[in-house]
PDB file of C-alpha atoms in Angstrom:
ATOM      1  CA  MET A  21      27.685  10.917  -2.879  1.00  0.00           C
ATOM      2  CA  ASP A  22      26.077   8.515  -5.299  1.00  0.00           C
ATOM      3  CA  LEU A  23      22.757   9.560  -6.727  1.00  0.00           C
ATOM      4  CA  VAL A  24      20.028   8.289  -4.393  1.00  0.00           C
ATOM      5  CA  GLN A  25      16.530   7.819  -5.765  1.00  0.00           C
ATOM      6  CA  LEU A  26      13.236   6.664  -4.330  1.00  0.00           C
ATOM      7  CA  GLN A  27      11.062   4.715  -6.749  1.00  0.00           C
ATOM      8  CA  PRO A  28       7.858   2.754  -6.339  1.00  0.00           C
ATOM      9  CA  TYR A  29       8.832  -0.915  -6.214  1.00  0.00           C
ATOM     10  CA  THR A  30       8.528  -2.785  -9.510  1.00  0.00           C
ATOM     11  CA  SER A  31       9.331  -6.390 -10.354  1.00  0.00           C
ATOM     12  CA  GLN A  32      12.462  -5.089 -12.109  1.00  0.00           C
ATOM     13  CA  HIS A  33      13.835  -4.317  -8.637  1.00  0.00           C
ATOM     14  CA  TYR A  34      13.240  -7.829  -7.302  1.00  0.00           C
ATOM     15  CA  GLN A  35      16.597  -9.364  -8.160  1.00  0.00           C
ATOM     16  CA  GLY A  36      18.393  -6.455  -6.493  1.00  0.00           C
ATOM     17  CA  ILE A  37      16.281  -6.398  -3.356  1.00  0.00           C
ATOM     18  CA  ALA A  38      16.591 -10.167  -2.987  1.00  0.00           C
ATOM     19  CA  GLN A  39      20.346  -9.643  -2.480  1.00  0.00           C
ATOM     20  CA  LEU A  40      19.942  -7.160   0.379  1.00  0.00           C
ATOM     21  CA  SER A  41      20.951  -8.386   3.820  1.00  0.00           C
ATOM     22  CA  LEU A  42      21.314  -7.360   7.438  1.00  0.00           C
ATOM     23  CA  PRO A  43      23.351  -8.805  10.296  1.00  0.00           C
ATOM     24  CA  LYS A  44      21.382 -10.916  12.737  1.00  0.00           C
ATOM     25  CA  GLU A  45      21.377  -8.174  15.409  1.00  0.00           C
ATOM     26  CA  GLN A  46      19.479  -5.832  13.042  1.00  0.00           C
ATOM     27  CA  THR A  47      16.929  -8.282  11.635  1.00  0.00           C
ATOM     28  CA  HIS A  48      14.506  -8.001  14.557  1.00  0.00           C
ATOM     29  CA  TYR A  49      14.121  -4.252  13.964  1.00  0.00           C
ATOM     30  CA  THR A  50      12.687  -4.495  10.454  1.00  0.00           C
ATOM     31  CA  GLU A  51      11.195  -6.674   7.763  1.00  0.00           C
ATOM     32  CA  MET A  52      13.363  -7.902   4.901  1.00  0.00           C
ATOM     33  CA  PRO A  53      12.484  -6.503   1.444  1.00  0.00           C
ATOM     34  CA  GLU A  54      11.352  -9.820  -0.021  1.00  0.00           C
ATOM     35  CA  ASP A  55       8.872 -10.170   2.848  1.00  0.00           C
ATOM     36  CA  SER A  56       7.696  -6.573   2.356  1.00  0.00           C
ATOM     37  CA  VAL A  57       7.010  -7.240  -1.314  1.00  0.00           C
ATOM     38  CA  GLU A  58       5.197 -10.480  -0.536  1.00  0.00           C
ATOM     39  CA  CYS A  59       2.964  -8.799   2.073  1.00  0.00           C
ATOM     40  CA  ALA A  60       2.235  -5.877  -0.244  1.00  0.00           C
ATOM     41  CA  ALA A  61       1.150  -8.184  -3.076  1.00  0.00           C
ATOM     42  CA  GLY A  62      -2.061  -8.982  -1.238  1.00  0.00           C
ATOM     43  CA  ASP A  63      -2.563  -5.655   0.503  1.00  0.00           C
ATOM     44  CA  PRO A  64      -3.346  -2.486  -1.469  1.00  0.00           C
ATOM     45  CA  THR A  65      -2.622  -0.348   1.608  1.00  0.00           C
ATOM     46  CA  ARG A  66       1.075  -1.371   1.530  1.00  0.00           C
ATOM     47  CA  ASN A  67       3.211   0.441  -1.033  1.00  0.00           C
ATOM     48  CA  PRO A  68       6.863  -0.677  -1.198  1.00  0.00           C
ATOM     49  CA  VAL A  69       9.443   1.911  -2.192  1.00  0.00           C
ATOM     50  CA  THR A  70      12.895   0.930  -3.464  1.00  0.00           C
ATOM     51  CA  ILE A  71      15.919   3.005  -2.447  1.00  0.00           C
ATOM     52  CA  LEU A  72      18.428   3.091  -5.297  1.00  0.00           C
ATOM     53  CA  ALA A  73      21.988   4.394  -5.549  1.00  0.00           C
ATOM     54  CA  ASP A  74      23.267   4.715  -9.104  1.00  0.00           C
ATOM     55  CA  ASP A  75      20.161   2.768 -10.207  1.00  0.00           C
ATOM     56  CA  VAL A  76      21.045  -0.235  -8.001  1.00  0.00           C
ATOM     57  CA  PRO A  77      18.665  -1.227  -5.162  1.00  0.00           C
ATOM     58  CA  ILE A  78      20.352  -0.637  -1.788  1.00  0.00           C
ATOM     59  CA  GLY A  79      17.309  -0.522   0.472  1.00  0.00           C
ATOM     60  CA  MET A  80      13.562  -0.463   0.792  1.00  0.00           C
ATOM     61  CA  PHE A  81      10.680   0.713   2.927  1.00  0.00           C
ATOM     62  CA  VAL A  82       6.910   0.536   2.794  1.00  0.00           C
ATOM     63  CA  LEU A  83       4.418   3.382   3.009  1.00  0.00           C
ATOM     64  CA  GLN A  84       1.189   2.079   4.492  1.00  0.00           C
ATOM     65  CA  SER A  85      -2.208   3.720   4.405  1.00  0.00           C
ATOM     66  CA  GLY A  86      -5.560   2.592   5.744  1.00  0.00           C
ATOM     67  CA  PRO A  87      -6.984   1.972   9.210  1.00  0.00           C
ATOM     68  CA  VAL A  88      -3.707   0.716  10.737  1.00  0.00           C
ATOM     69  CA  VAL A  89      -2.276   4.245  10.541  1.00  0.00           C
ATOM     70  CA  SER A  90      -4.750   5.422  13.201  1.00  0.00           C
ATOM     71  CA  GLU A  91      -3.026   3.116  15.714  1.00  0.00           C
ATOM     72  CA  TYR A  92       0.017   5.411  15.488  1.00  0.00           C
ATOM     73  CA  THR A  93      -1.368   8.907  14.989  1.00  0.00           C
ATOM     74  CA  PRO A  94      -4.590  10.905  15.282  1.00  0.00           C
ATOM     75  CA  HIS A  95      -3.802  12.675  11.986  1.00  0.00           C
ATOM     76  CA  LYS A  96      -6.271  11.712   9.272  1.00  0.00           C
ATOM     77  CA  ASN A  97      -4.036  12.402   6.252  1.00  0.00           C
ATOM     78  CA  ALA A  98      -1.022  10.342   7.281  1.00  0.00           C
ATOM     79  CA  LEU A  99       1.085   7.463   6.004  1.00  0.00           C
ATOM     80  CA  LEU A 100       2.896   4.930   8.161  1.00  0.00           C
ATOM     81  CA  LEU A 101       6.519   4.258   7.214  1.00  0.00           C
ATOM     82  CA  ILE A 102       7.391   0.629   7.969  1.00  0.00           C
ATOM     83  CA  ALA A 103      10.105  -1.913   7.168  1.00  0.00           C
ATOM     84  CA  TYR A 104      12.816   0.679   6.448  1.00  0.00           C
ATOM     85  CA  MET A 105      16.197  -0.894   5.748  1.00  0.00           C
ATOM     86  CA  ILE A 106      19.502  -0.202   4.041  1.00  0.00           C
ATOM     87  CA  ASP A 107      21.661  -3.149   2.982  1.00  0.00           C
ATOM     88  CA  TYR A 108      24.365  -3.820   5.562  1.00  0.00           C
ATOM     89  CA  SER A 109      27.184  -3.388   3.025  1.00  0.00           C
ATOM     90  CA  GLN A 110      25.806   0.083   2.185  1.00  0.00           C
ATOM     91  CA  GLN A 111      25.316   1.339   5.748  1.00  0.00           C
ATOM     92  CA  GLY A 112      27.479   4.209   6.929  1.00  0.00           C
ATOM     93  CA  LYS A 113      27.669   5.809   3.479  1.00  0.00           C
ATOM     94  CA  GLY A 114      24.951   8.426   4.012  1.00  0.00           C
ATOM     95  CA  TYR A 115      22.249   6.613   2.031  1.00  0.00           C
ATOM     96  CA  ALA A 116      19.767   6.578   4.915  1.00  0.00           C
ATOM     97  CA  ASN A 117      20.126  10.340   5.340  1.00  0.00           C
ATOM     98  CA  GLU A 118      19.798  10.988   1.610  1.00  0.00           C
ATOM     99  CA  SER A 119      16.766   8.743   1.218  1.00  0.00           C
ATOM    100  CA  LEU A 120      14.979  10.295   4.199  1.00  0.00           C
ATOM    101  CA  LYS A 121      15.726  13.813   2.935  1.00  0.00           C
ATOM    102  CA  LYS A 122      13.995  12.854  -0.331  1.00  0.00           C
ATOM    103  CA  LEU A 123      11.009  11.262   1.403  1.00  0.00           C
ATOM    104  CA  PRO A 124       8.813  14.402   1.768  1.00  0.00           C
ATOM    105  CA  CYS A 125       9.201  15.218  -1.919  1.00  0.00           C
ATOM    106  CA  TYR A 126       8.390  11.620  -2.851  1.00  0.00           C
ATOM    107  CA  VAL A 127       5.270  11.679  -0.676  1.00  0.00           C
ATOM    108  CA  ARG A 128       4.123  15.034  -2.113  1.00  0.00           C
ATOM    109  CA  GLU A 129       4.486  13.634  -5.635  1.00  0.00           C
ATOM    110  CA  HIS A 130       2.806  10.256  -5.071  1.00  0.00           C
ATOM    111  CA  TYR A 131       0.403  11.080  -2.219  1.00  0.00           C
ATOM    112  CA  PRO A 132      -0.490  14.783  -2.498  1.00  0.00           C
ATOM    113  CA  GLU A 133      -3.232  14.525   0.151  1.00  0.00           C
ATOM    114  CA  VAL A 134      -0.821  13.302   2.840  1.00  0.00           C
ATOM    115  CA  GLU A 135       0.180  15.774   5.557  1.00  0.00           C
ATOM    116  CA  TYR A 136       2.140  13.523   7.935  1.00  0.00           C
ATOM    117  CA  ILE A 137       4.481  10.556   7.815  1.00  0.00           C
ATOM    118  CA  VAL A 138       4.622   8.512  11.025  1.00  0.00           C
ATOM    119  CA  LEU A 139       6.798   5.610  12.092  1.00  0.00           C
ATOM    120  CA  ALA A 140       7.536   3.490  15.126  1.00  0.00           C
ATOM    121  CA  VAL A 141      11.026   2.658  16.385  1.00  0.00           C
ATOM    122  CA  THR A 142      11.998   0.130  19.032  1.00  0.00           C
ATOM    123  CA  VAL A 143      13.001   2.094  22.135  1.00  0.00           C
ATOM    124  CA  ASN A 144      16.521   0.616  22.133  1.00  0.00           C
ATOM    125  CA  ASN A 145      17.206   1.199  18.419  1.00  0.00           C
ATOM    126  CA  TYR A 146      19.192   4.365  19.065  1.00  0.00           C
ATOM    127  CA  ALA A 147      20.903   4.427  15.657  1.00  0.00           C
ATOM    128  CA  ALA A 148      17.563   4.529  13.827  1.00  0.00           C
ATOM    129  CA  GLN A 149      16.170   7.161  16.188  1.00  0.00           C
ATOM    130  CA  HIS A 150      19.210   9.348  15.551  1.00  0.00           C
ATOM    131  CA  VAL A 151      18.867   9.085  11.755  1.00  0.00           C
ATOM    132  CA  TYR A 152      15.132   9.829  11.836  1.00  0.00           C
ATOM    133  CA  LYS A 153      15.586  12.860  14.123  1.00  0.00           C
ATOM    134  CA  LYS A 154      18.435  14.158  11.979  1.00  0.00           C
ATOM    135  CA  ASN A 155      16.160  14.075   8.929  1.00  0.00           C
ATOM    136  CA  GLY A 156      13.080  15.897  10.126  1.00  0.00           C
ATOM    137  CA  PHE A 157      11.161  13.388  12.236  1.00  0.00           C
ATOM    138  CA  TYR A 158      10.321  14.339  15.792  1.00  0.00           C
ATOM    139  CA  GLU A 159       9.320  12.177  18.696  1.00  0.00           C
ATOM    140  CA  GLN A 160       5.584  12.384  19.205  1.00  0.00           C
ATOM    141  CA  GLY A 161       5.789  11.472  22.895  1.00  0.00           C
ATOM    142  CA  GLU A 162       3.602   8.393  22.514  1.00  0.00           C
ATOM    143  CA  ARG A 163       4.729   4.807  22.993  1.00  0.00           C
ATOM    144  CA  ILE A 164       2.982   1.641  21.946  1.00  0.00           C
ATOM    145  CA  LEU A 165       3.682  -1.991  22.637  1.00  0.00           C
ATOM    146  CA  GLY A 166       4.847  -3.847  19.517  1.00  0.00           C
ATOM    147  CA  LYS A 167       5.820  -7.453  18.808  1.00  0.00           C
ATOM    148  CA  GLU A 168       9.408  -6.818  19.923  1.00  0.00           C
ATOM    149  CA  GLY A 169       8.646  -4.528  22.875  1.00  0.00           C
ATOM    150  CA  TRP A 170       7.957  -0.834  23.370  1.00  0.00           C
ATOM    151  CA  LEU A 171       8.055   1.482  20.358  1.00  0.00           C
ATOM    152  CA  LYS A 172       8.534   5.236  20.195  1.00  0.00           C
ATOM    153  CA  ILE A 173       6.355   7.057  17.686  1.00  0.00           C
ATOM    154  CA  PHE A 174       7.964   9.637  15.405  1.00  0.00           C
ATOM    155  CA  GLU A 175       6.309  11.864  12.847  1.00  0.00           C
ATOM    156  CA  MET A 176       7.146  14.390  10.170  1.00  0.00           C
ATOM    157  CA  LYS A 177       4.852  17.072   8.753  1.00  0.00           C
ATOM    158  CA  VAL A 178       4.921  17.041   4.980  1.00  0.00           C
ATOM    159  CA  GLU A 179       4.956  20.632   3.849  1.00  0.00           C
ATOM    160  CA  LYS A 180       2.773  21.297   0.827  1.00  0.00           C
ATOM    161  CA  MET A 181       4.226  22.771  -2.328  1.00  0.00           C
ATOM    162  CA  PHE A 182       3.097  26.296  -3.037  1.00  0.00           C
ATOM    163  CA  GLU A 183       0.539  26.466  -5.808  1.00  0.00           C
ATOM    164  CA  GLU A 184       1.147  29.057  -8.479  1.00  0.00           C
TER     165      GLU A 184
END
């Protein structure tokens, strides 16, 4: 397995993320990285994270804080994971699993006050639901109506590191 890293997005990643693509049938499930970066530029609650394999961008997601998070969870110390995507040419290689396994550690390092990560998945996006469940997210039981239809809410408790 190639070395997978999660890094806060920087402009050095832009050329790589601009090359990422999805087939048409996947585009309605997520936001493309260039759009995520553009939205984050004017919104301090949106924090893009680049997924790299061997130092090459292969995907991206955004961790969002602020009032919008309360639409998805009652937890006060939570982040909303949005716009998760892996480039189509890199799907099926285990990168989604590896990046999600590294997510709690990334959150502990960059957001030590956060106790939960929440996300919403379109009810018919079974592949995404499977990957999230496999990597520590559990279905919260709530559903909300999104732009593309009903969404299932998933969450993960971020275990705190033991203090010495």
